[in-house]
Amino acid sequence: MKTKYLISSAIVASLLIVTNALALGGPSGPVSYKAPGKLGAVLVNPYKMAPLTAIIYNGGYNLKDVKVVVKGKGEKGIDIKYLVSDKDVLTHGGIPVWGLYADHVNNVEVSYKRNGEAMSETYKIHAPAIFMNTSGTGQQTSLPKANIVKMDEKFKDRLYLINHLIRNSLPNAGQTLWNYPEGGALPWDLEAMNWIIDTNGDIRWYMKSDVIRDPDNLYRKGNIMGFQQTKDGYMLFGMGQRYIKIDLMGRIVFDRVLPNSYIDFSHHIEQTAKGTYLMRVASANQKRADGKNVRSVRDVIIELDQDGKVIDEWKIYEILDPYRDVGILALDQGAVCLNVDADKAGTTTNKEELEDPNAPWGDIPGVGIGRNWAHINSVNYDATDDSIILSIRHQSAVVKIGRDKEVKWILASKNGWNEKLAKKLLTPVDKNGKALDCDDNGRCENTDFDFSWTSHTAYKINEKSKPEKFMLSVFDNGDARHNEQPAFATEKYSRAVEYEIDEKNMTVKQVWQYGKERGFDWYSPITSVVEYQPQYDSMFIYSAVAGLAKQLLKMGKTEPILNEVKYGTQDVKVEIKFTEMGAATIGYRALPIDLQKAFK
């Protein structure tokens, strides 16, 4: 009794001291939580952006040699395993936990040295249910369902980031216009859906994007897109008037506004081997030859240093011909990138509309500065000659341009190029180097060679390239193939394609393709990606709106298809089909994620 009394008195005395201290504005009382394990507290979603992450705080101990295993759910669940570098432990103040299942009590095994003593324990961590903004109508699930069609055992540890967008999802999205100068693509403002799946199709990460995105704020609007995992493991992407880098825990590394001369980031940003940033933007104010000041549309490339200063710019409307219209005249107006309109499916524009002096400025297919004549959707750096490679959708062209702003080569059909640029066209050749017989619109006799049409993601394959051959991968969307619409929409197809370019002799040969044989079911008129994966010697492909053309024709649904194909073959190692998309959801890109790189 005496001992209990003394403890009670001590407690009372402590409470009086704390109460008096608080009344006098003094220090608060001691931390009252009880640590659930041998370390400190557990905080789920520590940076507000990634609800399926957590930190097990260090509890005041020195932690080293940390290993984490987030156990798979059920008998067939996939374990997420990774090592955590000492610097990441210090950065996060404890053990970063990544890959929790939503609305589930996760078993998380951790091992570490605590003040030099080896320890291991298991935490039970509940992660919340998935909550994301929704279109409200036409959508029945928070995120599309990933259906595993084929999964080679060697690829079972893969993680895939999926980047989708919801059209017209919020009444306040897309309502702002640039005032003076006119034009630009500011109204192109869709809600983001970004998440990571394992090879069971289970969601192991998603972005709560309202931490960085606010449709009511001009400088917080825009499509979140252009994801790249950099060599240091961070996630790099852009959004309208900003470009952003985060880690996989959702911690913001930087969140920057575009330099004042530029507007309307979309589609692509990448960090070069030099550590600089290349991105596709537009001009905030360009004086046209007719004296009008306009904002341009998707036709400027800039390079920034690590501090955000502009190193260089490529104004593509000054390098190419913004009045070349053969590709634009052939575009299916029902699907012009993410501007999808079922009422215009199968229709094309005409010269009168393109050249109408009273046509509005901004994000419309058109010619001249201030309209969407180019629609550049990727920029890729070639360190061997300090140049950039562009995929230019509305020109159905892949173009390489040097630091001197001179065109090195153009991969495209002959039709419509001016005399100067026509000299830069690559000549298609067969496997023996003999020139192919191709007409002005790119039809080549007695060969399976074809150009890429309304393409996306033209990337150099560095690991396969040599001084005498430049290896290039392109997603050939296939709309306006040969500068026309086919008699029947169901004749359309897309391809992942690889070309070998002899830059000295200005020739190109096609060495591989995938997708043509899958026909209309695999056809993606817009978006999508193909990129070589050296660690698996595979071609990663995302036909991001497969089925959209069927949906526009009321013949089916949009069901994107993700593949990994053994390099140089038709051997499909991975196939995942996404269903339950919702009528308003558009697939943009996907990419594999290296978790080990994220925490090294």
mmCIF file of N, CA and C in Angstrom, residues 31 33 35-42 55-64 89-90 92-95 112-116 119 121 123:
data_model
loop_
_atom_site.group_PDB
_atom_site.id
_atom_site.type_symbol
_atom_site.label_atom_id
_atom_site.label_comp_id
_atom_site.label_asym_id
_atom_site.label_seq_id
_atom_site.Cartn_x
_atom_site.Cartn_y
_atom_site.Cartn_z
ATOM 1 N N VAL A 31 5.999 12.298 -23.932
ATOM 2 C CA VAL A 31 5.256 11.570 -24.954
ATOM 3 C C VAL A 31 4.534 10.411 -24.300
ATOM 4 N N TYR A 33 2.574 7.860 -25.952
ATOM 5 C CA TYR A 33 2.263 6.632 -26.685
ATOM 6 C C TYR A 33 3.147 5.497 -26.199
ATOM 7 N N ALA A 35 5.243 2.342 -27.560
ATOM 8 C CA ALA A 35 5.816 1.792 -28.782
ATOM 9 C C ALA A 35 5.300 0.375 -28.994
ATOM 10 N N PRO A 36 4.883 0.031 -30.225
ATOM 11 C CA PRO A 36 4.329 -1.298 -30.476
ATOM 12 C C PRO A 36 5.381 -2.400 -30.594
ATOM 13 N N GLY A 37 6.648 -2.004 -30.686
ATOM 14 C CA GLY A 37 7.710 -2.992 -30.815
ATOM 15 C C GLY A 37 8.953 -2.541 -30.090
ATOM 16 N N LYS A 38 10.100 -2.913 -30.629
ATOM 17 C CA LYS A 38 11.367 -2.605 -29.972
ATOM 18 C C LYS A 38 11.910 -1.240 -30.379
ATOM 19 N N LEU A 39 11.184 -0.547 -31.238
ATOM 20 C CA LEU A 39 11.626 0.772 -31.693
ATOM 21 C C LEU A 39 10.594 1.814 -31.283
ATOM 22 N N GLY A 40 10.291 2.763 -32.172
ATOM 23 C CA GLY A 40 9.375 3.832 -31.810
ATOM 24 C C GLY A 40 7.986 3.632 -32.383
ATOM 25 N N ALA A 41 7.277 4.727 -32.578
ATOM 26 C CA ALA A 41 5.909 4.694 -33.081
ATOM 27 C C ALA A 41 5.886 4.296 -34.553
ATOM 28 N N VAL A 42 4.705 3.915 -35.018
ATOM 29 C CA VAL A 42 4.475 3.610 -36.423
ATOM 30 C C VAL A 42 3.513 4.655 -36.992
ATOM 31 N N ILE A 55 6.260 4.544 -41.703
ATOM 32 C CA ILE A 55 7.589 4.610 -41.092
ATOM 33 C C ILE A 55 7.499 4.009 -39.690
ATOM 34 N N ILE A 56 8.397 3.089 -39.397
ATOM 35 C CA ILE A 56 8.604 2.628 -38.014
ATOM 36 C C ILE A 56 9.717 3.503 -37.460
ATOM 37 N N TYR A 57 9.374 4.456 -36.625
ATOM 38 C CA TYR A 57 10.363 5.418 -36.159
ATOM 39 C C TYR A 57 11.418 4.757 -35.281
ATOM 40 N N ASN A 58 12.603 5.369 -35.275
ATOM 41 C CA ASN A 58 13.761 4.704 -34.661
ATOM 42 C C ASN A 58 13.721 4.655 -33.143
ATOM 43 N N GLY A 59 12.821 5.396 -32.513
ATOM 44 C CA GLY A 59 12.707 5.351 -31.057
ATOM 45 C C GLY A 59 13.915 5.905 -30.318
ATOM 46 N N GLY A 60 14.724 6.677 -31.021
ATOM 47 C CA GLY A 60 15.909 7.248 -30.385
ATOM 48 C C GLY A 60 17.142 6.381 -30.496
ATOM 49 N N TYR A 61 17.009 5.230 -31.166
ATOM 50 C CA TYR A 61 18.139 4.318 -31.330
ATOM 51 C C TYR A 61 18.884 4.594 -32.637
ATOM 52 N N ASN A 62 20.096 4.111 -32.703
ATOM 53 C CA ASN A 62 20.899 4.157 -33.922
ATOM 54 C C ASN A 62 20.646 2.863 -34.687
ATOM 55 N N LEU A 63 20.082 2.963 -35.904
ATOM 56 C CA LEU A 63 19.722 1.782 -36.681
ATOM 57 C C LEU A 63 20.617 1.648 -37.906
ATOM 58 N N LYS A 64 21.020 0.413 -38.175
ATOM 59 C CA LYS A 64 21.815 0.097 -39.361
ATOM 60 C C LYS A 64 21.416 -1.277 -39.885
ATOM 61 N N VAL A 89 17.490 5.434 -43.707
ATOM 62 C CA VAL A 89 17.046 5.348 -42.310
ATOM 63 C C VAL A 89 17.160 6.712 -41.638
ATOM 64 N N LEU A 90 18.265 7.405 -41.898
ATOM 65 C CA LEU A 90 18.436 8.736 -41.319
ATOM 66 C C LEU A 90 17.460 9.736 -41.921
ATOM 67 N N HIS A 92 14.443 9.241 -43.157
ATOM 68 C CA HIS A 92 13.062 9.029 -42.730
ATOM 69 C C HIS A 92 12.916 8.935 -41.209
ATOM 70 N N GLY A 93 14.016 8.950 -40.478
ATOM 71 C CA GLY A 93 13.929 8.865 -39.021
ATOM 72 C C GLY A 93 13.535 7.491 -38.527
ATOM 73 N N GLY A 94 13.783 6.486 -39.318
ATOM 74 C CA GLY A 94 13.412 5.131 -38.951
ATOM 75 C C GLY A 94 13.350 4.249 -40.178
ATOM 76 N N ILE A 95 12.542 3.206 -40.108
ATOM 77 C CA ILE A 95 12.477 2.204 -41.167
ATOM 78 C C ILE A 95 11.315 2.526 -42.110
ATOM 79 N N TYR A 112 17.359 -5.591 -38.184
ATOM 80 C CA TYR A 112 18.212 -4.413 -38.113
ATOM 81 C C TYR A 112 19.205 -4.574 -36.973
ATOM 82 N N LYS A 113 20.148 -3.684 -36.901
ATOM 83 C CA LYS A 113 21.038 -3.565 -35.752
ATOM 84 C C LYS A 113 20.644 -2.308 -34.993
ATOM 85 N N ARG A 114 20.272 -2.493 -33.735
ATOM 86 C CA ARG A 114 19.885 -1.387 -32.866
ATOM 87 C C ARG A 114 21.027 -1.103 -31.908
ATOM 88 N N ASN A 115 21.666 0.036 -32.095
ATOM 89 C CA ASN A 115 22.875 0.361 -31.316
ATOM 90 C C ASN A 115 23.878 -0.785 -31.364
ATOM 91 N N GLY A 116 23.986 -1.410 -32.535
ATOM 92 C CA GLY A 116 24.958 -2.474 -32.749
ATOM 93 C C GLY A 116 24.453 -3.859 -32.471
ATOM 94 N N MET A 119 18.704 -7.445 -34.261
ATOM 95 C CA MET A 119 17.338 -7.714 -33.806
ATOM 96 C C MET A 119 16.441 -7.978 -35.004
ATOM 97 N N GLU A 121 11.919 -8.465 -35.754
ATOM 98 C CA GLU A 121 10.570 -8.491 -35.190
ATOM 99 C C GLU A 121 9.556 -8.359 -36.317
ATOM 100 N N TYR A 123 5.824 -6.571 -37.297
ATOM 101 C CA TYR A 123 4.805 -5.564 -36.986
ATOM 102 C C TYR A 123 3.526 -5.889 -37.756
#
